[in-house]
Tab-separated table of C-alpha atoms in Angstrom:
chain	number	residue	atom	x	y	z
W	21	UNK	CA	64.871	10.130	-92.578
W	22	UNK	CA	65.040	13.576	-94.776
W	23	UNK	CA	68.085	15.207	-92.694
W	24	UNK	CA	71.913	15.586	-93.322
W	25	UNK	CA	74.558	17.144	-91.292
W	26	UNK	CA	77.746	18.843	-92.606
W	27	UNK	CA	80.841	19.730	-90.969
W	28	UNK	CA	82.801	22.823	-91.982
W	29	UNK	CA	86.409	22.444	-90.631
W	30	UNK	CA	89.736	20.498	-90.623
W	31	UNK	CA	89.189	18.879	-87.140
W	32	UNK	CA	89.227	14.940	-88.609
W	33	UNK	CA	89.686	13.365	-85.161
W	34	UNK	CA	86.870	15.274	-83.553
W	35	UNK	CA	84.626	14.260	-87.106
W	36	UNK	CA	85.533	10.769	-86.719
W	37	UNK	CA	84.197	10.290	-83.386
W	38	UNK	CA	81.001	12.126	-84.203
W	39	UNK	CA	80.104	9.779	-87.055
W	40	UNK	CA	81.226	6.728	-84.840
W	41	UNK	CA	78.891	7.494	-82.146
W	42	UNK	CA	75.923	9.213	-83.230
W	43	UNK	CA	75.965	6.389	-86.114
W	44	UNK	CA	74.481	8.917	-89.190
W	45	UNK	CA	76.579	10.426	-92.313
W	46	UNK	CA	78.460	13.349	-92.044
W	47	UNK	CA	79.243	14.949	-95.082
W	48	UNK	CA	82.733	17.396	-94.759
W	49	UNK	CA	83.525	20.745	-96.015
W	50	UNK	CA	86.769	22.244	-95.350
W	51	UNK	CA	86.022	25.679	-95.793
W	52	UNK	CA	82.409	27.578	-96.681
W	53	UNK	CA	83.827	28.100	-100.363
W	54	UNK	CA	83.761	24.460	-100.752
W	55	UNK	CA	79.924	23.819	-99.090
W	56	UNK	CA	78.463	26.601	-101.200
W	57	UNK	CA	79.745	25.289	-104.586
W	58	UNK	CA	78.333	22.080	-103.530
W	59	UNK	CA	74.603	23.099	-101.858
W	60	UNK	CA	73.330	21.301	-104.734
W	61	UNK	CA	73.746	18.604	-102.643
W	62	UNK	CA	71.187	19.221	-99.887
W	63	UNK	CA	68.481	19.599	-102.279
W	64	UNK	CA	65.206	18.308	-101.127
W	65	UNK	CA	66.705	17.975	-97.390
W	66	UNK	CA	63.819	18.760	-95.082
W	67	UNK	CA	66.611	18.935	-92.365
W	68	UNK	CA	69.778	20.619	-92.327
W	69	UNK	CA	72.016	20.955	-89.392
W	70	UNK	CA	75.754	22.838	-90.044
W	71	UNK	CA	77.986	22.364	-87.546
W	72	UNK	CA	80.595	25.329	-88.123
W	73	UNK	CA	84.389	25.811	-86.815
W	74	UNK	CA	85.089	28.873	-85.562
W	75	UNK	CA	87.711	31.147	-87.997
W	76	UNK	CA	88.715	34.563	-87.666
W	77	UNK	CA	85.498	36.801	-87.689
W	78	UNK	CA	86.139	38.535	-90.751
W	79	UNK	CA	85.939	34.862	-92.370
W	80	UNK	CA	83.050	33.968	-89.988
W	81	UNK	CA	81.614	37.425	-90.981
W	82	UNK	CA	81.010	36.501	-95.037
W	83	UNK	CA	80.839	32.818	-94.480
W	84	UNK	CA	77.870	32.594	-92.230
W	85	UNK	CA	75.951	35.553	-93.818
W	86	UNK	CA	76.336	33.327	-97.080
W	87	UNK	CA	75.059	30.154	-95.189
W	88	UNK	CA	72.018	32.061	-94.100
W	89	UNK	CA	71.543	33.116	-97.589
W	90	UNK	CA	71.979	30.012	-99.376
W	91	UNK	CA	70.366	27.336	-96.589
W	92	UNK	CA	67.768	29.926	-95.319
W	93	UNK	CA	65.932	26.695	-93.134
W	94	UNK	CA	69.321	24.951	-91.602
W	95	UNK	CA	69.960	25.095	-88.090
W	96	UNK	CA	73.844	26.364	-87.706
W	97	UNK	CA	75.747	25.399	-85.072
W	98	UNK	CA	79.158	27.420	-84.222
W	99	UNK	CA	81.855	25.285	-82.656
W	100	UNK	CA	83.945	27.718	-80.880
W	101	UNK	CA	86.682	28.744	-77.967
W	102	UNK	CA	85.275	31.025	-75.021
W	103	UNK	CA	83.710	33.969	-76.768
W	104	UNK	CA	82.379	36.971	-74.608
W	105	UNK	CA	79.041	37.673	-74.756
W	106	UNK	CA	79.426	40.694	-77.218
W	107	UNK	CA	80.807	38.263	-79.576
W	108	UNK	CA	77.428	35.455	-78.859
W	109	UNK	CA	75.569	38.395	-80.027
W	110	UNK	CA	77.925	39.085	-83.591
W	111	UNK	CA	77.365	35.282	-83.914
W	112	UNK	CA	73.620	35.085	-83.475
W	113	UNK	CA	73.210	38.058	-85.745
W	114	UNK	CA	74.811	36.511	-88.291
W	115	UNK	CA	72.575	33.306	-88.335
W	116	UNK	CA	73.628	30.785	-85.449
W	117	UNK	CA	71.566	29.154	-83.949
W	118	UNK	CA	73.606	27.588	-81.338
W	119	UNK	CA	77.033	27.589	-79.925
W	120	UNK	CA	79.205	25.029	-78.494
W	121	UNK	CA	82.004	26.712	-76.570
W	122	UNK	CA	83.015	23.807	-74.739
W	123	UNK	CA	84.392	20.783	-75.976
W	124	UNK	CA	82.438	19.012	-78.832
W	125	UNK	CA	80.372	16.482	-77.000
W	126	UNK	CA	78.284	14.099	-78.927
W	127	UNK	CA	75.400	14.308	-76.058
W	128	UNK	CA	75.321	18.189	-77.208
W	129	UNK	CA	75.433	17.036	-80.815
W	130	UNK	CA	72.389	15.054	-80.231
W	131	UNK	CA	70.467	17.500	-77.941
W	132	UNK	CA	70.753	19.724	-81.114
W	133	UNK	CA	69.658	17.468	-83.860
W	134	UNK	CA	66.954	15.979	-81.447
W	135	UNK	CA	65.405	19.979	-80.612
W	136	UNK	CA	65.894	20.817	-84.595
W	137	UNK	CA	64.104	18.082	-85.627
W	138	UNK	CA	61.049	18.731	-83.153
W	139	UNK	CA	60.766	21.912	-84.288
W	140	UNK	CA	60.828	21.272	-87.975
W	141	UNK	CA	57.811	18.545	-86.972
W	142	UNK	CA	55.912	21.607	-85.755
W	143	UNK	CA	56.971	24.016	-88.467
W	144	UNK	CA	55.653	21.023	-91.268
W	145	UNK	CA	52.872	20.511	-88.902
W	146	UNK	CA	51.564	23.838	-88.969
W	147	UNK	CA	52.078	24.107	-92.564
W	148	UNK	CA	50.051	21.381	-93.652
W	149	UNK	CA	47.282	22.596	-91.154
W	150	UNK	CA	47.234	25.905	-92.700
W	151	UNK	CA	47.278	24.265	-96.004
W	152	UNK	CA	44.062	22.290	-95.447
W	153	UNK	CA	42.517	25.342	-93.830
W	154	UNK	CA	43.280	26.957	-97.153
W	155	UNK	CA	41.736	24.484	-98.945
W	156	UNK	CA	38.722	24.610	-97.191
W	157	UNK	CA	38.058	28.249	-98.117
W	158	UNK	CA	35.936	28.946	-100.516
W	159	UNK	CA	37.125	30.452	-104.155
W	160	UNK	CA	35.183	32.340	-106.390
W	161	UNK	CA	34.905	30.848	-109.541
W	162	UNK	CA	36.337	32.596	-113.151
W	163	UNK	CA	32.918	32.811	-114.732
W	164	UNK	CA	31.204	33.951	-111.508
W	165	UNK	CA	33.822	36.586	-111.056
W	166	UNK	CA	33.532	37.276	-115.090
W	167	UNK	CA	29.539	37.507	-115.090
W	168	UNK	CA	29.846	39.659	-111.854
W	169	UNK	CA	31.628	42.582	-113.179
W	170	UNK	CA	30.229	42.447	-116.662
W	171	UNK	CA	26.925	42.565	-115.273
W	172	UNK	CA	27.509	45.390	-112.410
W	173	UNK	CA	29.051	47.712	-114.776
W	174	UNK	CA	26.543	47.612	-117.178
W	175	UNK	CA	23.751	48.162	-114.636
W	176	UNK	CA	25.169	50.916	-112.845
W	177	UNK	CA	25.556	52.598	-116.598
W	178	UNK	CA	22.047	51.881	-116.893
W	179	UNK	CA	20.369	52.705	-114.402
W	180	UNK	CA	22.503	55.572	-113.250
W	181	UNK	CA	19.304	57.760	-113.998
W	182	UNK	CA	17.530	56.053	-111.145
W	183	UNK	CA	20.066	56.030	-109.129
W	184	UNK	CA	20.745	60.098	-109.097
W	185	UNK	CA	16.911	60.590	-108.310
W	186	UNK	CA	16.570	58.425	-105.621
W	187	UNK	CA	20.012	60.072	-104.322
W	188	UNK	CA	17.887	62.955	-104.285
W	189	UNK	CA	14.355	62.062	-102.864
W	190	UNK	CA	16.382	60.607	-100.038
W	191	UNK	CA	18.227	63.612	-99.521
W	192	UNK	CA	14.950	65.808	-99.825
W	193	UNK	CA	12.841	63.974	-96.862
W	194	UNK	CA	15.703	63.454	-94.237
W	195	UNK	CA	18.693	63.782	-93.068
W	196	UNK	CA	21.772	62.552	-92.912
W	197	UNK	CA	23.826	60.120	-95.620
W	198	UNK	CA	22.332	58.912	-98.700
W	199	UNK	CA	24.440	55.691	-98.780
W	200	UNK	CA	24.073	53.368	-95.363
W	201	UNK	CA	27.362	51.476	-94.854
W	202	UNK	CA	27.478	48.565	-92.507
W	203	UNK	CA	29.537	45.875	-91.632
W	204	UNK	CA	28.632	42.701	-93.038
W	205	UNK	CA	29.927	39.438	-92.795
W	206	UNK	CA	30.552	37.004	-96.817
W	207	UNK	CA	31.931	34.345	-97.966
W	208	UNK	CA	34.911	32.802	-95.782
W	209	UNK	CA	33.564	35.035	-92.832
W	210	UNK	CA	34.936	37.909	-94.653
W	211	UNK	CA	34.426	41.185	-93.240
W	212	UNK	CA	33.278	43.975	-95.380
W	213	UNK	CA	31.380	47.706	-95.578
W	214	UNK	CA	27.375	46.617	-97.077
W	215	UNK	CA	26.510	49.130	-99.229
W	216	UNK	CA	22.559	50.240	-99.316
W	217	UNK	CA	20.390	53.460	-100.035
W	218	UNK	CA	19.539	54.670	-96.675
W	219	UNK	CA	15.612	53.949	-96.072
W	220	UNK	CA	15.370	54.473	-92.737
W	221	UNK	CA	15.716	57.095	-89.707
W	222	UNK	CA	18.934	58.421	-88.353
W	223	UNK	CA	20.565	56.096	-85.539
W	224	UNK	CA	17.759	53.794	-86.349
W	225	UNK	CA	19.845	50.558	-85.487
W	226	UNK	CA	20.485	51.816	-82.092
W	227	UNK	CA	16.515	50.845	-81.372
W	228	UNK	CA	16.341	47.805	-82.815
W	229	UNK	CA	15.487	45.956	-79.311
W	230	UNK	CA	12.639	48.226	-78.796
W	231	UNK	CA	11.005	46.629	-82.095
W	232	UNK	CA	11.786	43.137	-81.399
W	233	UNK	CA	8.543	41.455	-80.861
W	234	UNK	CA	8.049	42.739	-84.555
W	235	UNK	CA	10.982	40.350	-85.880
W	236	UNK	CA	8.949	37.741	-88.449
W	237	UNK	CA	11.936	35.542	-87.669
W	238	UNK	CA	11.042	35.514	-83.865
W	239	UNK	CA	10.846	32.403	-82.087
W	240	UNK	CA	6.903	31.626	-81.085
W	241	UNK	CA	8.639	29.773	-77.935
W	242	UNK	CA	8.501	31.946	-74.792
W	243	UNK	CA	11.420	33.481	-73.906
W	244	UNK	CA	13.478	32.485	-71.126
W	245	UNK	CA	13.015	34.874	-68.076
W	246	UNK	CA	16.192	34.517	-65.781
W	247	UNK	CA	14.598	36.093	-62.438
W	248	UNK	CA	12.279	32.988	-62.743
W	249	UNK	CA	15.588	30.608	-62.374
W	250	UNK	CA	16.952	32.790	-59.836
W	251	UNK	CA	13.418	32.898	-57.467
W	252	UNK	CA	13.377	28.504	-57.049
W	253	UNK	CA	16.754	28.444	-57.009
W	254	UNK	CA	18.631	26.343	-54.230
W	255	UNK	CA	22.015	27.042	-53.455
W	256	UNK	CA	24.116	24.046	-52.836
W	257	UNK	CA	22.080	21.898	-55.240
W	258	UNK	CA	24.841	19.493	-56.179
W	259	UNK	CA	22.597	18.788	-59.462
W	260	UNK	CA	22.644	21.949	-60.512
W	261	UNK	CA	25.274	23.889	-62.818
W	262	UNK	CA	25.327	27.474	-62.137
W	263	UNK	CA	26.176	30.533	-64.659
W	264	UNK	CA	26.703	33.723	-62.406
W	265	UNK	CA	26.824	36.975	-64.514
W	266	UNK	CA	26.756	40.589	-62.493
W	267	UNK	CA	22.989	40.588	-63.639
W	268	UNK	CA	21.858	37.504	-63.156
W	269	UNK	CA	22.280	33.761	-61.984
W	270	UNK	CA	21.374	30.791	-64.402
W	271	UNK	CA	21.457	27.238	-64.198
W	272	UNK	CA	23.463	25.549	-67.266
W	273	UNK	CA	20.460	24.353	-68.631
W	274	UNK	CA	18.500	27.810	-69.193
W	275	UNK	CA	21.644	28.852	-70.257
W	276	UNK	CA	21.952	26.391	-73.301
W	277	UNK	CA	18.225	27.364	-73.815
W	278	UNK	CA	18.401	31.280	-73.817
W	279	UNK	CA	21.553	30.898	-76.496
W	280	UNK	CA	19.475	27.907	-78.674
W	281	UNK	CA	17.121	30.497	-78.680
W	282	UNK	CA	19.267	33.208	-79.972
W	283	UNK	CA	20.391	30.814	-82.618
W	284	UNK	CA	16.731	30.519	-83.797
W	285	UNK	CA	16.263	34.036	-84.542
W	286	UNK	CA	19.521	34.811	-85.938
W	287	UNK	CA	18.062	36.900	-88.516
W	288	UNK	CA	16.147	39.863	-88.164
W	289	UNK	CA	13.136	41.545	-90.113
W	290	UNK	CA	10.193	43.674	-88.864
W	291	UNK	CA	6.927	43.270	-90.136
W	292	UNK	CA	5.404	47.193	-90.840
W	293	UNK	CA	8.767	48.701	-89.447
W	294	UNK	CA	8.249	52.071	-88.183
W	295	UNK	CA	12.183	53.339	-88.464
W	296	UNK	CA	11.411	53.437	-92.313
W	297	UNK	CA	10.697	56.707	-94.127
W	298	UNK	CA	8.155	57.452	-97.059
W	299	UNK	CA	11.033	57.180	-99.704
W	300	UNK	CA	12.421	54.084	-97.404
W	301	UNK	CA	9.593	52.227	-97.644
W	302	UNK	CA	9.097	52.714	-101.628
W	303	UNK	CA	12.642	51.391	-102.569
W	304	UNK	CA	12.249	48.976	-100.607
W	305	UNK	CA	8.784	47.255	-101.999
W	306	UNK	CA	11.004	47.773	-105.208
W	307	UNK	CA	14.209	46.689	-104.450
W	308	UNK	CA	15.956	50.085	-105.337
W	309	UNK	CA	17.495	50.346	-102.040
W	310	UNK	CA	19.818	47.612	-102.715
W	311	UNK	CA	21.101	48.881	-106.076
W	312	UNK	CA	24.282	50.280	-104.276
W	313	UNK	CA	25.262	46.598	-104.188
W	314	UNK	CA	26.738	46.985	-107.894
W	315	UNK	CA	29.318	48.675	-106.307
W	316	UNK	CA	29.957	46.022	-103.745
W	317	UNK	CA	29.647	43.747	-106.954
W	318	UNK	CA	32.582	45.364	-108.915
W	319	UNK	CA	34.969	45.556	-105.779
W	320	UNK	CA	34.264	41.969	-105.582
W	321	UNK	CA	33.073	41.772	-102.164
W	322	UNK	CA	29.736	40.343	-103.245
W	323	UNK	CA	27.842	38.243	-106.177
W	324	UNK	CA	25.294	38.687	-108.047
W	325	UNK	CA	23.865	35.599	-106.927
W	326	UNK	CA	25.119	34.178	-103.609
W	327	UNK	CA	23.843	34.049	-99.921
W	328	UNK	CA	22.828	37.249	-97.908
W	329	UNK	CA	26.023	38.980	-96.530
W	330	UNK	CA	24.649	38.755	-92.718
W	331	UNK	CA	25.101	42.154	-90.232
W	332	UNK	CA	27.639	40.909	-87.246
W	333	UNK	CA	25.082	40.120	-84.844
W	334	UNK	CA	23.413	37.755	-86.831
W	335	UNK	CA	26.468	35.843	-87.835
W	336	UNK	CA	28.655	35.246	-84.945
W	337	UNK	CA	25.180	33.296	-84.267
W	338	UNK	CA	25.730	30.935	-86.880
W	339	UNK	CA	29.523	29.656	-86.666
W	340	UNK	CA	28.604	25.868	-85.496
W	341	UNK	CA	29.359	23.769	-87.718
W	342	UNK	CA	25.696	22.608	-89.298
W	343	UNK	CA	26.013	26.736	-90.211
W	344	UNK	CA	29.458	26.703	-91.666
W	345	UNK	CA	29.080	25.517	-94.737
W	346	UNK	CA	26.207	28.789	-95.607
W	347	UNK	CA	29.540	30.823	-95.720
W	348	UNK	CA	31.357	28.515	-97.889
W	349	UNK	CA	29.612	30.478	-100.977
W	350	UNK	CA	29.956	33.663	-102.570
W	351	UNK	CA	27.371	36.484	-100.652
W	352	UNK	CA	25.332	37.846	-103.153
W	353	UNK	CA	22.612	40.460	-104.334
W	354	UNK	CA	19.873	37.968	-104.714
W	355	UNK	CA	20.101	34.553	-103.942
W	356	UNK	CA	17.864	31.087	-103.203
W	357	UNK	CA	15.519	32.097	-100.274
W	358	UNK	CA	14.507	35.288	-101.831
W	359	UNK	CA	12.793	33.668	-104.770
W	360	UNK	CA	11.165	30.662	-102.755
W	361	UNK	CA	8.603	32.442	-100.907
W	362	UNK	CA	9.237	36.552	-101.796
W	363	UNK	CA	6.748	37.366	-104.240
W	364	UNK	CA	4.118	34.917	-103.145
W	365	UNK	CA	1.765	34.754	-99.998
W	366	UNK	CA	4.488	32.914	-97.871
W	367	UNK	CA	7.050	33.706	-95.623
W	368	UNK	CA	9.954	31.832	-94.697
W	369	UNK	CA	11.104	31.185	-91.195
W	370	UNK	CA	14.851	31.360	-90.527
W	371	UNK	CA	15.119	27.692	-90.188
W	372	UNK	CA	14.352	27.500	-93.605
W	373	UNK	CA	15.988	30.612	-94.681
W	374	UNK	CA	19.603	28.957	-93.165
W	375	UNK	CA	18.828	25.690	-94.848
W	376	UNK	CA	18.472	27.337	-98.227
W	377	UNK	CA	21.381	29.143	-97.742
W	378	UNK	CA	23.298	25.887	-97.046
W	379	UNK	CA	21.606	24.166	-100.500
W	380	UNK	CA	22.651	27.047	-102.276
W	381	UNK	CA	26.433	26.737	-100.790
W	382	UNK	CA	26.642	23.003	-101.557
W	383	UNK	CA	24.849	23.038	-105.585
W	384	UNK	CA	25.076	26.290	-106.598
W	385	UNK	CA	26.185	26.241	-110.628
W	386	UNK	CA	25.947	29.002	-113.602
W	387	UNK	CA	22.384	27.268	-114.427
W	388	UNK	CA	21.254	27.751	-111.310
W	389	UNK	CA	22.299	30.970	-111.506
W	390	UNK	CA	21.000	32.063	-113.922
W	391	UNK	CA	17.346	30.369	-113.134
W	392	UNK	CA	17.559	32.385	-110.022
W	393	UNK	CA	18.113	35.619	-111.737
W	394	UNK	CA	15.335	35.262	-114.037
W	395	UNK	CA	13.428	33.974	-110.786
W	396	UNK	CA	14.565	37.220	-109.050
W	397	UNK	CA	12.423	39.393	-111.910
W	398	UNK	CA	9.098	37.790	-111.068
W	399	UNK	CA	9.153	37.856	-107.663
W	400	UNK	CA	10.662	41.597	-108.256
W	401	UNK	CA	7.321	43.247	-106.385
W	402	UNK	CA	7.094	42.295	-102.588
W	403	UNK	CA	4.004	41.433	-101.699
W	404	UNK	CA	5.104	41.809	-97.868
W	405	UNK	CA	6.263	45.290	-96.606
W	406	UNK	CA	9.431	44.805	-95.883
């Protein structure tokens, strides 16, 4: 058992009896002089319970505030007379925890040291949680981080030419920004503004459902229809598990369904998308629109070689735990998936598309970085308009 009590006082009768009953060491300090010359003492001591005698409050006043200061984690227990309440509060400011202003009992004694060392259970409980949560996040490595910014800065130098005229062509055919900004979610579920060169209409997002039976990713399994549920349905079916919305009634089956099949299509691309301008649609077959990603590089918010950063929607889709791991890896620029099947004939459904993302999470290494970068060059030219 880590703990240790101290007394601070001159009552030796009173001491006595507490270490004959409650049958654990008391160590004795006659004054707080004489404890804080000697707090080398309680070094290491996961538990540390003070019980104080009340002096004059000028004593109390610099004693106590020196307690708190030196043994920051003990639990400090004032033995005192009948104090008023104005004086609890002076106490309690000062760093008591407790007051005893009856007679010392033991059974008090042990309520104490019985609720102090509950709550330092919790207090190392949630501490070693919240260290193993930290150790599950995932960490950058020094080369990564090393290669990231050397390699962003230098390509921003370079191809700042490029990046001024397509400012420009952008700004000539439409309006509104030239740099898109959305919300995008990385590595560790980390939430951060995705930088791109805007290739598409104004307030183009806000129709996305009108284009969905465009999504590639789409499941080919027909959608649920909940009036269909609602038109066969008996009420009072003991069998049945009902989900009752304002807009409509499922049973907990089609439920499970309608959200397996939102987890299917988690990710979103139209085939021949008709929000995209002229100028969109050219970047895009070349990449271009993405260059604003250096940025994103140099802040460190992304990689250059990682998994997608994925737009909200798509990721609070993918927080089971066969997803998890996808996030456990830096996002990047380019990554796995995009050189398996971009460039060729193929197209990748997002089954495989999360499952690459998960390979890349769990064996990604500077060799397989760097195959993927040169990887990323030949498959450069989209053979798909997207």
């Amino acid at each position: 058992m880590n703990r240790c009590i101290g007394y601070i006082g001159k009552d030796n009768q009173q001491l006595t009896i507490l270490r004959e009953q409650l049958g654990e060491a008391i160590d004795t300090f006659p004054s707080y002089v004489d404890i804080l010359t000697k707090k080398h003492l309680f070094k290491g001591r996961e538990e540390l319970i003070l019980l104080c005698e009340q002096r004059t409050p000028v004593i109390d006043r610099k004693g106590l505030a020196s307690l708190k200061a030196a043994f920051p984690s003990a639990y400090i227990v004032l033995i005192a007379g009948n104090l008023t309440s104005e004086e609890k509060a002076q106490y309690l400011k000062l760093g008591v925890r407790d007051i005893i202003t009856d007679s010392l009992s033991v059974e008090k004694v042990r309520s104490i040291i019985s609720f102090y060392s509950q709550h330092q259970n919790r207090v190392r409980k949630a501490f070693l949680e919240q260290k193993e949560s930290n150790m599950k996040r995932f960490r950058l490595p020094i080369w990564k981080r090393a290669f990231d910014m050397l390699f962003s800065g230098l390509a921003i130098l370079v191809l700042s030419p490029l990046l001024l005229a397509t400012a420009l062509a952008i700004r000539l055919e439409s309006k509104g920004s030239i740099i898109y900004k959305s919300k995008r979610v990385g590595s560790n579920y980390t939430v951060f503004d995705f930088l791109k060169f805007r290739s598409m209409y104004v307030d183009a997002d806000k129709h996305l459902k009108d284009f969905n039976t465009l999504n590639q990713y789409q499941s080919t399994e027909t959608e649920v229809e909940t009036k269909a549920f609602t038109d066969d349905l008996v009420f009072g079916d003991d069998d049945q598990v009902l989900m009752v919305s304002d807009d409509f009634v499922l049973t907990e089956d089609a439920f499970i369904s309608q959200q397996r099949t939102k987890q299917d299509n988690a990710f979103v691309k139209l085939e021949k998308d008709p929000r995209i301008t002229k100028v969109g649609s050219i970047i895009r077959k070349f990449s271009i629109d993405e260059l604003p990603q250096l940025v994103n590089i140099l802040k460190g918010d992304m990689s250059v070689v990682g998994n997608r950063p994925l737009p909200l929607y798509e990721a609070e889709l993918l927080t089971s735990d066969e997803y998890i791991d996808r996030f456990m890896a830096p996002a990047g620029l380019t990554g796995l998936w995009q050189v398996e099947k971009r460039g060729g004939a193929g197209k990748l459904s997002a089954e495989e598309r999360k499952n690459l993302d998960i390979r890349y999470a769990k064996e990604f290494s500077f060799w397989m970085d760097l195959s993927i970068i040169i990887r990323t060059f030949t498959a450069f030219i989209q053979k798909e308009n997207v």
